[in-house]
């Protein structure tokens, strides 16, 4: 018979043995994995890595202006991710009717990824309303596949060409500035004009006009050197208020007395004469200023000395050979409005978009009719698909637009209340009135 003392010892030994076995098993399972567990863990890690790589490859085309990334690398990455349709949309600035966004402009922004919008009086009733409209249009880009910010533009030259005239400061005409102001005053007027535009969410002012004329109120005058100096100051003033200017109308339509809004015309002069006069202000500004700080708008007038058949806006000889190669311009080229009589009487909208891009233009301006805007957009897509426009030309133009947006548009929301304070401020009005330009 087993004694009670021995029985208690046996039970205690058994319990200790079980504890040791449990501890060894638990410690082993925490430190090592069986073959199946190892395989599962490896597969899980590889899956995570693939997902991360896919996410990295499929970078969404957004308006994230991350300054820590190289803009050139960002543009390249964006181009790789964008569809043809998204790219073509970025090459257009369009207009629309109304002081609030309508179904047409919403569709163009959200479904066609349109690159920008131009404002006219029909869109502008007060500084606060314009700022709210700018915010609303920019907000619509969040529903687009690219989510790139819009370029918002206007023609605010001064004199006869002033939008929302009663609500903004009385910007003088370039003719008055050319006749009565000095270069510093031209700078100050452009700067205050730019400050008002910037407060309303606008990025681009299609000014100054560099056409040479003694009679046109839109011109600084006939002297090429003075027009260059004043035009340069105007660009500087706009830039210092975060506004991009646009030199127009290249290569200078001051010699024409026919309005290109209505009909075409030709400037009969030699290349030497044009380059020493009409083209001189453009040439000097391009040579001396950062080409990324302004656009060049090309006119619809013909210059037989360079191209016997096509207007400047559709001419490879004028945009690529003259403006790009000879003058060395590296910035954005934009057409004048393609709905002007000088071109729409002689070319279909489908052909105009194609011809302008082949000529070297980067942005097509179509200011009014939704149907015409769609025809230009669809015509370009069709031309690329048929091989009539090389994809390299599309990428070149889109690359310039993306570079501009990444480097220049750092915010898409403005304060409507602040716009009310800035636009037509007492300080601005007093400065202009004290110029004594009459």
Short mmCIF file of N, CA, C and O in Angstrom, two decimals, residues 25-157:
data_model
loop_
_atom_site.label_atom_id
_atom_site.label_comp_id
_atom_site.label_asym_id
_atom_site.label_seq_id
_atom_site.Cartn_x
_atom_site.Cartn_y
_atom_site.Cartn_z
N UNK A 25 6.49 24.64 -24.52
CA UNK A 25 5.68 24.71 -25.74
C UNK A 25 5.27 26.14 -26.07
O UNK A 25 5.37 26.61 -27.20
N UNK A 26 4.83 26.90 -25.07
CA UNK A 26 4.39 28.28 -25.28
C UNK A 26 5.54 29.17 -25.71
O UNK A 26 5.40 30.00 -26.60
N UNK A 27 6.71 28.99 -25.08
CA UNK A 27 7.89 29.79 -25.42
C UNK A 27 8.34 29.50 -26.85
O UNK A 27 8.72 30.39 -27.60
N UNK A 28 8.28 28.23 -27.24
CA UNK A 28 8.68 27.83 -28.60
C UNK A 28 7.75 28.43 -29.63
O UNK A 28 8.17 28.92 -30.68
N UNK A 29 6.45 28.45 -29.38
CA UNK A 29 5.49 28.97 -30.36
C UNK A 29 5.62 30.48 -30.52
O UNK A 29 5.33 31.03 -31.57
N UNK A 30 6.09 31.19 -29.47
CA UNK A 30 6.27 32.63 -29.58
C UNK A 30 7.52 32.99 -30.35
O UNK A 30 7.60 34.04 -30.96
N UNK A 31 8.53 32.12 -30.31
CA UNK A 31 9.80 32.43 -30.94
C UNK A 31 9.90 31.94 -32.37
O UNK A 31 10.63 32.49 -33.17
N UNK A 32 9.21 30.91 -32.70
CA UNK A 32 9.31 30.31 -34.05
C UNK A 32 7.95 30.13 -34.66
O UNK A 32 6.93 30.14 -33.97
N UNK A 33 7.97 29.97 -35.97
CA UNK A 33 6.74 29.71 -36.69
C UNK A 33 6.90 28.39 -37.43
O UNK A 33 7.97 28.07 -37.94
N UNK A 34 5.82 27.66 -37.49
CA UNK A 34 5.85 26.43 -38.27
C UNK A 34 5.89 26.76 -39.74
O UNK A 34 5.72 27.90 -40.15
N UNK A 35 6.11 25.76 -40.61
CA UNK A 35 6.20 25.97 -42.06
C UNK A 35 5.00 26.71 -42.63
O UNK A 35 5.13 27.63 -43.41
N UNK A 36 3.79 26.35 -42.20
CA UNK A 36 2.59 27.00 -42.73
C UNK A 36 2.49 28.43 -42.26
O UNK A 36 2.09 29.33 -43.01
N UNK A 37 2.87 28.68 -41.02
CA UNK A 37 2.81 30.04 -40.48
C UNK A 37 3.81 30.95 -41.16
O UNK A 37 3.53 32.10 -41.46
N UNK A 38 5.01 30.40 -41.42
CA UNK A 38 6.03 31.18 -42.12
C UNK A 38 5.55 31.56 -43.51
O UNK A 38 5.71 32.68 -43.98
N UNK A 39 4.99 30.60 -44.20
CA UNK A 39 4.50 30.83 -45.55
C UNK A 39 3.41 31.90 -45.56
O UNK A 39 3.39 32.81 -46.40
N UNK A 40 2.48 31.80 -44.61
CA UNK A 40 1.39 32.77 -44.53
C UNK A 40 1.92 34.18 -44.26
O UNK A 40 1.49 35.15 -44.88
N UNK A 41 2.88 34.28 -43.34
CA UNK A 41 3.45 35.59 -43.01
C UNK A 41 4.17 36.19 -44.20
O UNK A 41 4.06 37.38 -44.49
N UNK A 42 4.94 35.34 -44.91
CA UNK A 42 5.67 35.81 -46.09
C UNK A 42 4.72 36.30 -47.16
O UNK A 42 4.91 37.36 -47.77
N UNK A 43 3.67 35.51 -47.41
CA UNK A 43 2.69 35.91 -48.42
C UNK A 43 2.01 37.23 -48.05
O UNK A 43 1.75 38.07 -48.91
N UNK A 44 1.73 37.38 -46.77
CA UNK A 44 1.07 38.61 -46.31
C UNK A 44 1.97 39.83 -46.53
O UNK A 44 1.52 40.88 -47.01
N UNK A 45 3.27 39.67 -46.20
CA UNK A 45 4.22 40.77 -46.41
C UNK A 45 4.35 41.11 -47.89
O UNK A 45 4.41 42.28 -48.28
N UNK A 46 4.43 40.08 -48.74
CA UNK A 46 4.56 40.31 -50.18
C UNK A 46 3.31 40.99 -50.72
O UNK A 46 3.40 41.86 -51.59
N UNK A 47 2.17 40.60 -50.21
CA UNK A 47 0.92 41.23 -50.65
C UNK A 47 0.89 42.70 -50.29
O UNK A 47 0.51 43.56 -51.09
N UNK A 48 1.32 43.02 -49.04
CA UNK A 48 1.39 44.42 -48.62
C UNK A 48 2.32 45.22 -49.51
O UNK A 48 2.03 46.36 -49.87
N UNK A 49 3.45 44.59 -49.87
CA UNK A 49 4.43 45.27 -50.72
C UNK A 49 3.86 45.57 -52.09
O UNK A 49 4.03 46.65 -52.64
N UNK A 50 3.13 44.58 -52.66
CA UNK A 50 2.51 44.77 -53.98
C UNK A 50 1.49 45.89 -53.93
O UNK A 50 1.41 46.74 -54.81
N UNK A 51 0.66 45.89 -52.86
CA UNK A 51 -0.36 46.94 -52.72
C UNK A 51 0.30 48.31 -52.65
O UNK A 51 -0.14 49.27 -53.29
N UNK A 52 1.39 48.40 -51.88
CA UNK A 52 2.10 49.68 -51.77
C UNK A 52 2.66 50.11 -53.11
O UNK A 52 2.57 51.28 -53.49
N UNK A 53 3.22 49.15 -53.87
CA UNK A 53 3.77 49.48 -55.19
C UNK A 53 2.69 49.90 -56.15
O UNK A 53 2.84 50.83 -56.93
N UNK A 54 1.52 49.23 -56.09
CA UNK A 54 0.41 49.60 -56.96
C UNK A 54 -0.10 50.99 -56.62
O UNK A 54 -0.38 51.81 -57.50
N UNK A 55 -0.20 51.27 -55.30
CA UNK A 55 -0.65 52.59 -54.89
C UNK A 55 0.32 53.65 -55.37
O UNK A 55 -0.06 54.75 -55.75
N UNK A 56 1.62 53.31 -55.36
CA UNK A 56 2.64 54.27 -55.77
C UNK A 56 2.56 54.52 -57.27
O UNK A 56 2.72 55.62 -57.75
N UNK A 57 2.29 53.44 -58.03
CA UNK A 57 2.20 53.57 -59.48
C UNK A 57 0.96 54.33 -59.90
O UNK A 57 0.97 55.10 -60.84
N UNK A 58 -0.14 54.10 -59.20
CA UNK A 58 -1.41 54.72 -59.57
C UNK A 58 -1.63 55.99 -58.76
O UNK A 58 -2.61 56.14 -58.05
N UNK A 59 -0.66 56.88 -58.84
CA UNK A 59 -0.77 58.15 -58.12
C UNK A 59 -1.93 58.95 -58.70
O UNK A 59 -1.97 59.21 -59.90
N UNK A 60 -2.93 59.32 -57.90
CA UNK A 60 -4.03 60.10 -58.44
C UNK A 60 -3.55 61.46 -58.89
O UNK A 60 -2.67 62.05 -58.28
N UNK A 61 -4.13 61.95 -59.99
CA UNK A 61 -3.76 63.26 -60.51
C UNK A 61 -4.50 64.29 -59.70
O UNK A 61 -5.66 64.58 -59.95
N UNK A 62 -3.86 64.84 -58.69
CA UNK A 62 -4.53 65.76 -57.78
C UNK A 62 -3.86 67.10 -57.80
O UNK A 62 -2.80 67.29 -58.39
N UNK A 63 -4.47 68.04 -57.10
CA UNK A 63 -3.93 69.39 -57.04
C UNK A 63 -3.01 69.57 -55.84
O UNK A 63 -2.75 70.67 -55.40
N UNK A 64 -2.52 68.46 -55.26
CA UNK A 64 -1.61 68.54 -54.12
C UNK A 64 -0.31 69.19 -54.55
O UNK A 64 0.46 68.64 -55.30
N UNK A 65 -0.07 70.41 -54.07
CA UNK A 65 1.13 71.15 -54.47
C UNK A 65 2.26 70.90 -53.47
O UNK A 65 2.64 71.78 -52.71
N UNK A 66 2.74 69.65 -53.41
CA UNK A 66 3.78 69.29 -52.46
C UNK A 66 5.11 69.87 -52.89
O UNK A 66 5.74 69.41 -53.82
N UNK A 67 5.54 70.91 -52.17
CA UNK A 67 6.75 71.63 -52.58
C UNK A 67 8.02 70.79 -52.38
O UNK A 67 9.07 71.13 -52.90
N UNK A 68 7.89 69.68 -51.62
CA UNK A 68 9.09 68.88 -51.38
C UNK A 68 9.42 68.00 -52.57
O UNK A 68 10.49 67.42 -52.62
N UNK A 69 8.51 67.85 -53.50
CA UNK A 69 8.75 67.01 -54.66
C UNK A 69 9.24 67.85 -55.83
O UNK A 69 8.82 68.98 -56.01
N UNK A 70 10.08 67.27 -56.63
CA UNK A 70 10.58 67.96 -57.81
C UNK A 70 9.44 68.17 -58.80
O UNK A 70 8.81 67.20 -59.23
N UNK A 71 9.14 69.43 -59.17
CA UNK A 71 8.02 69.69 -60.09
C UNK A 71 8.14 68.94 -61.41
O UNK A 71 7.15 68.45 -61.95
N UNK A 72 9.37 68.82 -61.93
CA UNK A 72 9.55 68.11 -63.20
C UNK A 72 9.18 66.64 -63.06
O UNK A 72 8.55 66.06 -63.94
N UNK A 73 9.57 66.03 -61.94
CA UNK A 73 9.22 64.63 -61.70
C UNK A 73 7.71 64.47 -61.53
O UNK A 73 7.11 63.49 -61.98
N UNK A 74 7.10 65.45 -60.85
CA UNK A 74 5.65 65.40 -60.66
C UNK A 74 4.91 65.50 -61.98
O UNK A 74 3.95 64.77 -62.24
N UNK A 75 5.37 66.41 -62.82
CA UNK A 75 4.73 66.57 -64.13
C UNK A 75 4.86 65.28 -64.94
O UNK A 75 3.89 64.81 -65.56
N UNK A 76 6.04 64.70 -64.93
CA UNK A 76 6.26 63.44 -65.65
C UNK A 76 5.34 62.35 -65.14
O UNK A 76 4.74 61.60 -65.93
N UNK A 77 5.21 62.25 -63.82
CA UNK A 77 4.35 61.22 -63.22
C UNK A 77 2.89 61.46 -63.58
O UNK A 77 2.14 60.52 -63.88
N UNK A 78 2.48 62.72 -63.54
CA UNK A 78 1.10 63.05 -63.90
C UNK A 78 0.80 62.69 -65.35
O UNK A 78 -0.25 62.11 -65.66
N UNK A 79 1.71 63.01 -66.24
CA UNK A 79 1.52 62.70 -67.66
C UNK A 79 1.38 61.20 -67.88
O UNK A 79 0.61 60.76 -68.74
N UNK A 80 2.10 60.42 -67.10
CA UNK A 80 2.04 58.97 -67.24
C UNK A 80 0.70 58.41 -66.79
O UNK A 80 0.26 57.36 -67.27
N UNK A 81 0.04 59.10 -65.87
CA UNK A 81 -1.22 58.59 -65.33
C UNK A 81 -2.46 59.12 -66.06
O UNK A 81 -3.54 58.55 -65.92
N UNK A 82 -2.31 60.20 -66.81
CA UNK A 82 -3.48 60.84 -67.43
C UNK A 82 -3.89 60.16 -68.73
O UNK A 82 -3.07 59.71 -69.52
N UNK A 83 -5.21 60.13 -68.94
CA UNK A 83 -5.75 59.62 -70.20
C UNK A 83 -5.68 60.71 -71.27
O UNK A 83 -5.46 61.89 -70.96
N UNK A 84 -5.88 60.33 -72.52
CA UNK A 84 -5.89 61.31 -73.61
C UNK A 84 -6.96 62.36 -73.35
O UNK A 84 -6.73 63.56 -73.54
N UNK A 85 -8.14 61.92 -72.94
CA UNK A 85 -9.25 62.84 -72.71
C UNK A 85 -8.91 63.86 -71.61
O UNK A 85 -9.24 65.04 -71.72
N UNK A 86 -8.27 63.38 -70.55
CA UNK A 86 -7.88 64.29 -69.47
C UNK A 86 -6.85 65.31 -69.94
O UNK A 86 -6.91 66.48 -69.56
N UNK A 87 -5.94 64.86 -70.76
CA UNK A 87 -4.91 65.77 -71.28
C UNK A 87 -5.52 66.84 -72.17
O UNK A 87 -5.20 68.03 -72.05
N UNK A 88 -6.40 66.44 -73.07
CA UNK A 88 -7.00 67.40 -74.00
C UNK A 88 -7.81 68.45 -73.24
O UNK A 88 -7.78 69.64 -73.58
N UNK A 89 -8.51 68.04 -72.20
CA UNK A 89 -9.27 69.00 -71.39
C UNK A 89 -8.38 70.09 -70.82
O UNK A 89 -8.76 71.27 -70.79
N UNK A 90 -7.19 69.73 -70.38
CA UNK A 90 -6.27 70.70 -69.78
C UNK A 90 -5.79 71.75 -70.78
O UNK A 90 -5.28 72.79 -70.38
N UNK A 91 -5.95 71.49 -72.07
CA UNK A 91 -5.46 72.41 -73.10
C UNK A 91 -6.49 73.46 -73.51
O UNK A 91 -6.28 74.16 -74.50
N UNK A 92 -7.57 73.59 -72.75
CA UNK A 92 -8.61 74.54 -73.12
C UNK A 92 -8.97 75.46 -71.96
O UNK A 92 -9.04 75.03 -70.81
N UNK A 93 -9.19 76.73 -72.27
CA UNK A 93 -9.82 77.68 -71.36
C UNK A 93 -11.12 78.11 -72.01
O UNK A 93 -11.13 78.53 -73.17
N UNK A 94 -12.22 78.02 -71.26
CA UNK A 94 -13.54 78.25 -71.84
C UNK A 94 -14.30 79.29 -71.05
O UNK A 94 -13.97 79.59 -69.90
N UNK A 95 -15.35 79.83 -71.68
CA UNK A 95 -16.26 80.74 -71.01
C UNK A 95 -17.63 80.11 -70.87
O UNK A 95 -17.92 79.08 -71.48
N UNK A 96 -18.50 80.73 -70.05
CA UNK A 96 -19.87 80.24 -69.88
C UNK A 96 -20.75 81.40 -69.46
O UNK A 96 -20.26 82.49 -69.14
N UNK A 97 -22.06 81.19 -69.46
CA UNK A 97 -23.01 82.23 -69.10
C UNK A 97 -23.42 82.11 -67.64
O UNK A 97 -23.57 80.99 -67.11
N UNK A 98 -23.60 83.26 -66.98
CA UNK A 98 -24.17 83.26 -65.64
C UNK A 98 -23.19 83.60 -64.54
O UNK A 98 -21.98 83.45 -64.69
N UNK A 99 -23.74 84.09 -63.43
CA UNK A 99 -22.92 84.45 -62.26
C UNK A 99 -22.77 83.28 -61.29
O UNK A 99 -22.11 83.41 -60.27
N UNK A 100 -23.39 82.16 -61.61
CA UNK A 100 -23.19 80.92 -60.87
C UNK A 100 -22.90 79.82 -61.87
O UNK A 100 -23.28 79.90 -63.04
N UNK A 101 -22.21 78.78 -61.40
CA UNK A 101 -21.90 77.70 -62.34
C UNK A 101 -23.18 77.00 -62.78
O UNK A 101 -24.10 76.79 -61.99
N UNK A 102 -23.23 76.68 -64.07
CA UNK A 102 -24.40 76.00 -64.62
C UNK A 102 -24.02 74.57 -65.02
O UNK A 102 -22.89 74.13 -64.83
N UNK A 103 -24.97 73.86 -65.62
CA UNK A 103 -24.73 72.46 -65.97
C UNK A 103 -23.64 72.32 -67.02
O UNK A 103 -22.88 71.34 -67.01
N UNK A 104 -23.53 73.30 -67.93
CA UNK A 104 -22.54 73.21 -69.00
C UNK A 104 -21.12 73.31 -68.45
O UNK A 104 -20.25 72.48 -68.75
N UNK A 105 -20.86 74.32 -67.64
CA UNK A 105 -19.50 74.48 -67.13
C UNK A 105 -19.18 73.37 -66.13
O UNK A 105 -18.02 72.91 -66.05
N UNK A 106 -20.16 72.94 -65.36
CA UNK A 106 -19.93 71.83 -64.42
C UNK A 106 -19.54 70.57 -65.17
O UNK A 106 -18.62 69.84 -64.76
N UNK A 107 -20.23 70.31 -66.28
CA UNK A 107 -19.92 69.11 -67.07
C UNK A 107 -18.53 69.20 -67.68
O UNK A 107 -17.78 68.22 -67.69
N UNK A 108 -18.17 70.38 -68.17
CA UNK A 108 -16.85 70.55 -68.77
C UNK A 108 -15.73 70.37 -67.74
O UNK A 108 -14.69 69.78 -68.03
N UNK A 109 -15.96 70.86 -66.52
CA UNK A 109 -14.95 70.73 -65.47
C UNK A 109 -14.88 69.29 -64.95
O UNK A 109 -13.80 68.69 -64.85
N UNK A 110 -16.02 68.74 -64.62
CA UNK A 110 -16.06 67.45 -63.93
C UNK A 110 -15.86 66.25 -64.87
O UNK A 110 -15.27 65.24 -64.46
N UNK A 111 -16.34 66.35 -66.10
CA UNK A 111 -16.25 65.21 -67.00
C UNK A 111 -15.18 65.37 -68.08
O UNK A 111 -14.60 64.39 -68.54
N UNK A 112 -14.91 66.63 -68.48
CA UNK A 112 -13.91 66.85 -69.52
C UNK A 112 -12.58 67.35 -68.96
O UNK A 112 -11.63 67.53 -69.71
N UNK A 113 -12.52 67.58 -67.65
CA UNK A 113 -11.27 68.05 -67.01
C UNK A 113 -10.71 69.31 -67.68
O UNK A 113 -9.52 69.44 -67.93
N UNK A 114 -11.62 70.24 -67.99
CA UNK A 114 -11.22 71.47 -68.69
C UNK A 114 -10.17 72.21 -67.86
O UNK A 114 -10.22 72.23 -66.64
N UNK A 115 -9.22 72.85 -68.55
CA UNK A 115 -8.07 73.43 -67.86
C UNK A 115 -8.33 74.75 -67.18
O UNK A 115 -7.68 75.07 -66.18
N UNK A 116 -9.27 75.55 -67.71
CA UNK A 116 -9.48 76.87 -67.12
C UNK A 116 -10.76 77.51 -67.59
O UNK A 116 -11.42 77.04 -68.52
N UNK A 117 -11.08 78.64 -66.97
CA UNK A 117 -12.31 79.39 -67.27
C UNK A 117 -11.95 80.86 -67.40
O UNK A 117 -11.14 81.38 -66.62
N UNK A 118 -12.56 81.54 -68.36
CA UNK A 118 -12.39 82.98 -68.52
C UNK A 118 -13.68 83.68 -68.13
O UNK A 118 -14.78 83.25 -68.50
N UNK A 119 -13.55 84.76 -67.35
CA UNK A 119 -14.69 85.55 -66.91
C UNK A 119 -14.94 86.73 -67.85
O UNK A 119 -14.01 87.35 -68.36
N UNK A 120 -16.24 87.03 -68.01
CA UNK A 120 -16.69 88.24 -68.70
C UNK A 120 -17.69 88.95 -67.79
O UNK A 120 -18.01 88.45 -66.71
N UNK A 121 -18.20 90.09 -68.24
CA UNK A 121 -19.20 90.82 -67.45
C UNK A 121 -20.39 89.94 -67.09
O UNK A 121 -20.98 90.10 -66.01
N UNK A 122 -20.73 89.02 -67.97
CA UNK A 122 -21.89 88.14 -67.74
C UNK A 122 -21.69 87.25 -66.51
O UNK A 122 -22.65 86.69 -65.98
N UNK A 123 -20.45 87.12 -66.06
CA UNK A 123 -20.14 86.27 -64.90
C UNK A 123 -19.88 87.07 -63.63
O UNK A 123 -19.69 86.47 -62.57
N UNK A 124 -19.87 88.41 -63.72
CA UNK A 124 -19.36 89.23 -62.62
C UNK A 124 -20.35 90.32 -62.23
O UNK A 124 -20.69 91.18 -63.03
N UNK A 125 -20.80 90.29 -60.97
CA UNK A 125 -21.72 91.32 -60.49
C UNK A 125 -21.17 92.08 -59.29
O UNK A 125 -21.55 93.23 -59.06
N UNK A 126 -20.29 91.46 -58.51
CA UNK A 126 -19.67 92.13 -57.37
C UNK A 126 -18.40 91.36 -57.00
O UNK A 126 -18.27 90.18 -57.34
N UNK A 127 -17.46 92.00 -56.32
CA UNK A 127 -16.25 91.29 -55.91
C UNK A 127 -16.55 90.04 -55.08
O UNK A 127 -15.93 88.99 -55.27
N UNK A 128 -17.49 90.16 -54.15
CA UNK A 128 -17.84 89.02 -53.31
C UNK A 128 -18.40 87.87 -54.15
O UNK A 128 -18.03 86.71 -53.96
N UNK A 129 -19.28 88.22 -55.08
CA UNK A 129 -19.89 87.19 -55.94
C UNK A 129 -18.83 86.50 -56.80
O UNK A 129 -18.85 85.27 -56.97
N UNK A 130 -17.88 87.26 -57.34
CA UNK A 130 -16.84 86.67 -58.19
C UNK A 130 -15.97 85.73 -57.35
O UNK A 130 -15.62 84.62 -57.80
N UNK A 131 -15.61 86.15 -56.15
CA UNK A 131 -14.81 85.29 -55.28
C UNK A 131 -15.56 84.00 -54.96
O UNK A 131 -14.97 82.91 -54.96
N UNK A 132 -16.85 84.12 -54.69
CA UNK A 132 -17.65 82.93 -54.40
C UNK A 132 -17.76 82.03 -55.63
O UNK A 132 -17.71 80.79 -55.51
N UNK A 133 -17.87 82.64 -56.82
CA UNK A 133 -17.91 81.85 -58.05
C UNK A 133 -16.59 81.12 -58.26
O UNK A 133 -16.57 79.94 -58.62
N UNK A 134 -15.48 81.81 -58.02
CA UNK A 134 -14.17 81.18 -58.17
C UNK A 134 -14.05 79.98 -57.25
O UNK A 134 -13.59 78.90 -57.65
N UNK A 135 -14.47 80.14 -56.00
CA UNK A 135 -14.42 79.03 -55.04
C UNK A 135 -15.30 77.87 -55.50
O UNK A 135 -14.92 76.70 -55.39
N UNK A 136 -16.48 78.21 -56.01
CA UNK A 136 -17.42 77.18 -56.44
C UNK A 136 -16.89 76.39 -57.63
O UNK A 136 -16.99 75.16 -57.68
N UNK A 137 -16.30 77.10 -58.60
CA UNK A 137 -15.74 76.42 -59.77
C UNK A 137 -14.56 75.54 -59.37
O UNK A 137 -14.43 74.40 -59.85
N UNK A 138 -13.71 76.05 -58.50
CA UNK A 138 -12.57 75.25 -58.04
C UNK A 138 -13.04 74.02 -57.28
O UNK A 138 -12.44 72.94 -57.39
N UNK A 139 -14.12 74.17 -56.54
CA UNK A 139 -14.65 73.04 -55.79
C UNK A 139 -15.11 71.93 -56.72
O UNK A 139 -15.00 70.74 -56.40
N UNK A 140 -15.60 72.29 -57.91
CA UNK A 140 -16.06 71.30 -58.88
C UNK A 140 -14.94 70.39 -59.36
O UNK A 140 -15.18 69.27 -59.80
N UNK A 141 -13.70 70.89 -59.31
CA UNK A 141 -12.58 70.05 -59.76
C UNK A 141 -12.42 68.82 -58.87
O UNK A 141 -11.83 67.82 -59.28
N UNK A 142 -12.96 68.88 -57.64
CA UNK A 142 -12.90 67.72 -56.76
C UNK A 142 -13.70 66.55 -57.28
O UNK A 142 -13.48 65.40 -56.88
N UNK A 143 -14.64 66.82 -58.19
CA UNK A 143 -15.45 65.75 -58.79
C UNK A 143 -14.88 65.26 -60.11
O UNK A 143 -15.44 64.37 -60.74
N UNK A 144 -13.76 65.86 -60.54
CA UNK A 144 -13.13 65.43 -61.79
C UNK A 144 -12.13 64.32 -61.50
O UNK A 144 -11.72 64.11 -60.36
N UNK A 145 -11.71 63.63 -62.54
CA UNK A 145 -10.77 62.53 -62.33
C UNK A 145 -9.35 63.02 -62.05
O UNK A 145 -8.57 62.34 -61.40
N UNK A 146 -9.00 64.21 -62.53
CA UNK A 146 -7.65 64.73 -62.28
C UNK A 146 -7.54 65.56 -61.02
O UNK A 146 -6.51 65.59 -60.38
N UNK A 147 -8.62 66.25 -60.67
CA UNK A 147 -8.66 67.14 -59.50
C UNK A 147 -7.61 68.25 -59.59
O UNK A 147 -7.20 68.81 -58.56
N UNK A 148 -7.21 68.59 -60.79
CA UNK A 148 -6.27 69.70 -60.97
C UNK A 148 -7.00 71.03 -60.84
O UNK A 148 -8.14 71.16 -61.27
N UNK A 149 -6.36 72.05 -60.26
CA UNK A 149 -7.02 73.34 -60.12
C UNK A 149 -7.25 74.00 -61.46
O UNK A 149 -6.53 73.75 -62.43
N UNK A 150 -8.24 74.85 -61.52
CA UNK A 150 -8.53 75.61 -62.73
C UNK A 150 -7.63 76.83 -62.84
O UNK A 150 -7.26 77.43 -61.83
N UNK A 151 -7.31 77.22 -64.06
CA UNK A 151 -6.74 78.54 -64.33
C UNK A 151 -7.91 79.48 -64.56
O UNK A 151 -8.69 79.28 -65.49
N UNK A 152 -8.07 80.49 -63.73
CA UNK A 152 -9.16 81.45 -63.88
C UNK A 152 -8.59 82.74 -64.45
O UNK A 152 -7.62 83.29 -63.93
N UNK A 153 -9.20 83.20 -65.55
CA UNK A 153 -8.63 84.31 -66.31
C UNK A 153 -9.66 85.38 -66.61
O UNK A 153 -10.88 85.17 -66.49
N UNK A 154 -9.15 86.54 -67.04
CA UNK A 154 -10.01 87.67 -67.39
C UNK A 154 -9.23 88.62 -68.29
O UNK A 154 -7.99 88.61 -68.30
N UNK A 155 -9.94 89.43 -69.07
CA UNK A 155 -9.35 90.55 -69.82
C UNK A 155 -9.59 91.81 -69.01
O UNK A 155 -10.67 92.38 -69.03
N UNK A 156 -8.58 92.26 -68.28
CA UNK A 156 -8.72 93.48 -67.48
C UNK A 156 -7.59 94.43 -67.88
O UNK A 156 -6.67 94.71 -67.12
N UNK A 157 -7.68 94.92 -69.12
CA UNK A 157 -6.61 95.75 -69.69
C UNK A 157 -6.62 97.16 -69.14
O UNK A 157 -5.56 97.80 -68.99
#
